[in-house]
Coordinates of N, CA and C in Angstrom, one line a residue:
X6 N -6.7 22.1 7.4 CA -7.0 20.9 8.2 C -6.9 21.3 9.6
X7 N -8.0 21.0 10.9 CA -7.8 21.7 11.8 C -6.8 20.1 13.0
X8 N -6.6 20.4 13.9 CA -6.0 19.8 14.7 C -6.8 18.6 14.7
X9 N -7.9 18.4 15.0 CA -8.4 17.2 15.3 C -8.6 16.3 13.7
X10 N -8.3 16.6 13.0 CA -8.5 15.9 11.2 C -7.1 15.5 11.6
X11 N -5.7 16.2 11.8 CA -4.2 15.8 11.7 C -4.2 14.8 12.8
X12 N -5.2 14.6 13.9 CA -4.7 13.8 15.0 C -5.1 12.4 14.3
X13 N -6.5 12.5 13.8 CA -7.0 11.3 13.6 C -6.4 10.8 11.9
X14 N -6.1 11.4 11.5 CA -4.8 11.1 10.4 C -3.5 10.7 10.6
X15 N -3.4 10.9 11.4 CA -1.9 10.5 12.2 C -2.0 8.9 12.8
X16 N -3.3 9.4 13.6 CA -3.7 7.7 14.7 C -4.1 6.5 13.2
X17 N -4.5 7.2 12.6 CA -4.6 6.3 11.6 C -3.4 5.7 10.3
X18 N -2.5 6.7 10.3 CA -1.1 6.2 9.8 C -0.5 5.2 10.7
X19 N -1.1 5.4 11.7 CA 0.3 4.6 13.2 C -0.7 3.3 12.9
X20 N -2.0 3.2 13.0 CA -2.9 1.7 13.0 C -2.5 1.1 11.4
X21 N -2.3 1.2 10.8 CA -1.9 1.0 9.3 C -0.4 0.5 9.6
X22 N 0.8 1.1 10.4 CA 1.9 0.8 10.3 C 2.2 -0.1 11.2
X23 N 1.2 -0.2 12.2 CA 1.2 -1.5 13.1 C 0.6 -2.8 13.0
X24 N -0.2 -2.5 11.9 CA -0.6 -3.7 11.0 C 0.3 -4.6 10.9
X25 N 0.8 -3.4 9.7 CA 1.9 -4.0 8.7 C 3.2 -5.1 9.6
X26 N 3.4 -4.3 10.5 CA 4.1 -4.8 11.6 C 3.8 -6.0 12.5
X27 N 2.6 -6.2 12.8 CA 2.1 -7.6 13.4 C 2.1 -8.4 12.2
X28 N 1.6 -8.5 10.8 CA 1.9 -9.4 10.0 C 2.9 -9.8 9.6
X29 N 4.1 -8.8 9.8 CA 5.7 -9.1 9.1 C 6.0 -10.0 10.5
X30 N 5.9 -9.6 11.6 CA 6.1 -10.9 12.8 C 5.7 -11.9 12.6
X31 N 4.1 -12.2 12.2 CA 3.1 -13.8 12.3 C 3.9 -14.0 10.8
X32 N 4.7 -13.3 9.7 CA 5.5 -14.2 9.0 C 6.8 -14.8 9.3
X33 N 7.1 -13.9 10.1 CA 8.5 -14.6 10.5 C 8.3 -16.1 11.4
X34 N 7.5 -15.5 12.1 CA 7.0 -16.7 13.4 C 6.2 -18.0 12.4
X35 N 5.5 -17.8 11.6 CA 5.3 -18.9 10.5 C 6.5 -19.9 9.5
X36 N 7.7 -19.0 9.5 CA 8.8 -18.8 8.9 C 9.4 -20.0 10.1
X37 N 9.8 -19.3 11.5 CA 10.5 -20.3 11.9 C 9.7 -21.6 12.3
X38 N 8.3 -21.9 12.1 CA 7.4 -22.7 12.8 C 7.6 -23.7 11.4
X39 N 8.0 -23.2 10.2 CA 8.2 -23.8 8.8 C 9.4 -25.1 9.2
X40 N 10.4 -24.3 9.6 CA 11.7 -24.6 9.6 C 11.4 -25.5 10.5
X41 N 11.0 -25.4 11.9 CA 10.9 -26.6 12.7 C 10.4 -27.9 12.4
X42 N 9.0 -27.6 11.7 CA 8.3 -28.5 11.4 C 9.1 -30.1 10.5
X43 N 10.2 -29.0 9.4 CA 10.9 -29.3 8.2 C 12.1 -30.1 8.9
X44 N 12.5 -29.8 10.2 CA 13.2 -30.6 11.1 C 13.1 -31.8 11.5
X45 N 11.9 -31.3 11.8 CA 11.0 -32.7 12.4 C 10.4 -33.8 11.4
X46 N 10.7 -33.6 10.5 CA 10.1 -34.5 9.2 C 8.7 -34.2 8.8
X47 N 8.1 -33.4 9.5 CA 6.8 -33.2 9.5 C 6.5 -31.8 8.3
X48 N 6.5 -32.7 6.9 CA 6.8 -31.5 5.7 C 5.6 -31.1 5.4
X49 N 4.3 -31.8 5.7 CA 2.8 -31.3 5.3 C 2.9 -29.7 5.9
X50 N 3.1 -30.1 7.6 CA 2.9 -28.7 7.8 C 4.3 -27.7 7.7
X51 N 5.3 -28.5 7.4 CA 6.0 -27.4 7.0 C 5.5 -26.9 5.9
X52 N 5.4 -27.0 4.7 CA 4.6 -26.5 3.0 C 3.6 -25.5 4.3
X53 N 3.0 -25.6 4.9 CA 1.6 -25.0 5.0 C 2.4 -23.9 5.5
X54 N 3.0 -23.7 6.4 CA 3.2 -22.1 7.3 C 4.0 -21.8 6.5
X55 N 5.1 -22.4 5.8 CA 6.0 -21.5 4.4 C 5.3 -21.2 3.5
X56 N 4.5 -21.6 3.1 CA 2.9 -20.9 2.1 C 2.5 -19.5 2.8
X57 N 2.2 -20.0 4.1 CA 1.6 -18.7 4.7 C 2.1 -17.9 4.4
X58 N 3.3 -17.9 5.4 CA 4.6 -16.8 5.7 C 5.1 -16.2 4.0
X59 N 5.3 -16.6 3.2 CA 5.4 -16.3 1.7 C 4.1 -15.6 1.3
X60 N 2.9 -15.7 1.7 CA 2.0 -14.9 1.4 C 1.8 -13.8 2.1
X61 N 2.2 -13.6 3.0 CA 1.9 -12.5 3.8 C 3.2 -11.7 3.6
X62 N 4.5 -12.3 3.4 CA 5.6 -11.6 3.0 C 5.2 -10.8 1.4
X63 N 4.6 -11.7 0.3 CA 4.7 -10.9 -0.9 C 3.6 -9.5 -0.3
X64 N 2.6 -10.0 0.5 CA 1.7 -8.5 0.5 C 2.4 -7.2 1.2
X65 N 2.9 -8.1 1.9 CA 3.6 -6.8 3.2 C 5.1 -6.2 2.7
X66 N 5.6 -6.8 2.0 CA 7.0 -6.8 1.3 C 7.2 -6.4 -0.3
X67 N 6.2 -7.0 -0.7 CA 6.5 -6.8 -2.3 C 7.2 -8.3 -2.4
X68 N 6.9 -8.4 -4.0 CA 7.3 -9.4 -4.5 C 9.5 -9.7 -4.6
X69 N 9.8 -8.9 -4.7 CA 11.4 -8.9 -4.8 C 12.4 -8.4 -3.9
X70 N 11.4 -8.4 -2.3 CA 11.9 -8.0 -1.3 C 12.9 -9.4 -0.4
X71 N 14.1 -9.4 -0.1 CA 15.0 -10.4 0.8 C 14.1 -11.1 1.4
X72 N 13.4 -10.4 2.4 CA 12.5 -11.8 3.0 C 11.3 -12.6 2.7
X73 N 10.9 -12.0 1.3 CA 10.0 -12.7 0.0 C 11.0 -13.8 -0.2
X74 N 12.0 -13.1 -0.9 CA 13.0 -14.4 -1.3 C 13.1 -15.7 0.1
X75 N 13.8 -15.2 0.7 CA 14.0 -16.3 1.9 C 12.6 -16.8 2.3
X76 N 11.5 -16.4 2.1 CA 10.5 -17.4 2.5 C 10.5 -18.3 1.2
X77 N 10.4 -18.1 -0.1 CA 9.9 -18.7 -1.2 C 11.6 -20.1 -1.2
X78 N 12.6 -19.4 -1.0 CA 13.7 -21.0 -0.5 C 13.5 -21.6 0.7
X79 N 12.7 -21.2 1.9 CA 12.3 -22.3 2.6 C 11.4 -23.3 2.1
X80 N 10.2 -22.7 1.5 CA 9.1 -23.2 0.9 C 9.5 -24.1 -0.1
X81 N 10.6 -23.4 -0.9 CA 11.5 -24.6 -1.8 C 12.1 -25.8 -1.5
X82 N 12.6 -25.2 -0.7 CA 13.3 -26.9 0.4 C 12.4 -27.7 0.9
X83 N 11.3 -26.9 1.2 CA 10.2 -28.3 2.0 C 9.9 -29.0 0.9
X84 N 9.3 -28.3 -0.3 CA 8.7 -28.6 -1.1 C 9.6 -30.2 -1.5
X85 N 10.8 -29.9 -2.1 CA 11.8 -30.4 -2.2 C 11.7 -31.9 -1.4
X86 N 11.9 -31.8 -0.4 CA 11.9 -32.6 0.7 C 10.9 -33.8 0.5
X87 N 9.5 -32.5 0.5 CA 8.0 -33.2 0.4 C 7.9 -34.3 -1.2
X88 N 8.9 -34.1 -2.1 CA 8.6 -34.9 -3.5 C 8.6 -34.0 -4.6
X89 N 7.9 -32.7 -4.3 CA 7.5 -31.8 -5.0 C 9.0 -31.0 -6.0
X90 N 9.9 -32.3 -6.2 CA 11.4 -31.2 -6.3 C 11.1 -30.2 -7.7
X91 N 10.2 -30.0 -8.6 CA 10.4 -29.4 -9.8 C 9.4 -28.7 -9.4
X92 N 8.4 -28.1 -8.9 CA 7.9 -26.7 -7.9 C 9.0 -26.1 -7.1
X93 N 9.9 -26.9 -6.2 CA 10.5 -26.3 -5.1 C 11.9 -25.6 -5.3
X94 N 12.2 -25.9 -6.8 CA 13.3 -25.8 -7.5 C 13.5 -24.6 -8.5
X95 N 12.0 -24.5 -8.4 CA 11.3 -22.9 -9.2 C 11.9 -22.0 -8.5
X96 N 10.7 -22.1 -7.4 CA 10.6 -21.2 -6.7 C 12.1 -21.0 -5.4
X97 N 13.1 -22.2 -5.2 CA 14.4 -21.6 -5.1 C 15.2 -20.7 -6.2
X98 N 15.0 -21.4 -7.5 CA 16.3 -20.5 -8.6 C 15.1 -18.9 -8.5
X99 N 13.9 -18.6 -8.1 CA 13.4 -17.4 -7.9 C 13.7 -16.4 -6.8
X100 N 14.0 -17.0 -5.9 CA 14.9 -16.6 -4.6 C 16.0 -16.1 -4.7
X101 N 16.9 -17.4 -5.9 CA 18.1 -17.0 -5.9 C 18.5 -15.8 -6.7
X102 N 17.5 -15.3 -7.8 CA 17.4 -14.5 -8.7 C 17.5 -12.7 -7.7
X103 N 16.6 -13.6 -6.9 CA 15.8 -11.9 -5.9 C 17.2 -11.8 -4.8
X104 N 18.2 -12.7 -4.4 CA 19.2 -12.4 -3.6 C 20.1 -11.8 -4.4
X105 N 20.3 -12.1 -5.6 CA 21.5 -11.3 -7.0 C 21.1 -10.5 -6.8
X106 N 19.7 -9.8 -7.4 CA 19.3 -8.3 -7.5 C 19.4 -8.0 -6.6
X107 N 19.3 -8.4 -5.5 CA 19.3 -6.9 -4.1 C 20.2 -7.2 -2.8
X108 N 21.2 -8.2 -3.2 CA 22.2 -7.8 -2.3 C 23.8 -7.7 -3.0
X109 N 24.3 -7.0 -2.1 CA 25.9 -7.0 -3.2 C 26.6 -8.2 -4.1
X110 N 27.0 -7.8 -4.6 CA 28.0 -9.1 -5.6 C 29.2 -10.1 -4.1
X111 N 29.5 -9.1 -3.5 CA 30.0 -9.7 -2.6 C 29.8 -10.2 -1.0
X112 N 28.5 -9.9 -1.2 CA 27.4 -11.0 0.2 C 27.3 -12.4 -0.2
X113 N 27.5 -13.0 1.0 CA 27.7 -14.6 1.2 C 26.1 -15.2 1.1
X114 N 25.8 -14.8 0.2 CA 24.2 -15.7 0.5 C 24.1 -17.1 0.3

C-alpha cells in the first residue's frame, strides 16, 4: 500500500470517527432538550427527542451500552408522565437490567 492509499485510509477512519462523534453529541443534546422539555410539562416533545436520542444512542452505542440505558429511562419517565405508564415501565425495568450488567454491584445507580 503506497503512502497516498494509507493517507486516504486514515482521513477516512478520522471522518467515520467524527461522525460517530457529532451524533453521540446531537444525542446527548436531544437527551438534555428531553429532560427540559419533561420539566416544563411539555411531554409530547419530551417522548420525541428521548426517542431520538435513544435512537441514535442504540446505533452509535449498541444496544446494552450505559448511555442506551439512560436514554431508554428518560424515555420511560416521560412516557410515564405522558399516560403511557406500561411502555415506560418496560423500557425502564430494561435500563435497569443494562445498569446491573455493566456497572458494579456497588455503583449507586
Amino acid at each position: 500500500m503506497c503512502i497516498r492509499d494509507r493517507c486516504q485510509a486514515l482521513l477516512e477512519a478520522n471522518r467515520k470517527h467524527l461522525n460517530q462523534q457529532c451524533r453521540a453529541t446531537k444525542a446527548l443534546i436531544l437527551s438534555n432538550l428531553g429532560t427540559i422539555y419533561k420539566t416544563l410539562g411539555q411531554v409530547t416533545e419530551s417522548i420525541r427527542a428521548h426517542k431520538t436520542s435513544l435512537k441514535i444512542r442504540k446505533e452509535v452505542f449498541g444496544y446494552e451500552d450505559i448511555l442506551t440505558a439512560e436514554s431508554e429511562l428518560n424515555l420511560g419517565a416521560s412516557l410515564v408522565q405522558g399516560g403511557q405508564k406500561k411502555e415506560g415501565l418496560m423500557l425502564m425495568q430494561e435500563a435497569l437490567q443494562i445498569f446491573q450488567q455493566q456497572l458494579p454491584r456497588d455503583h449507586s445507580y
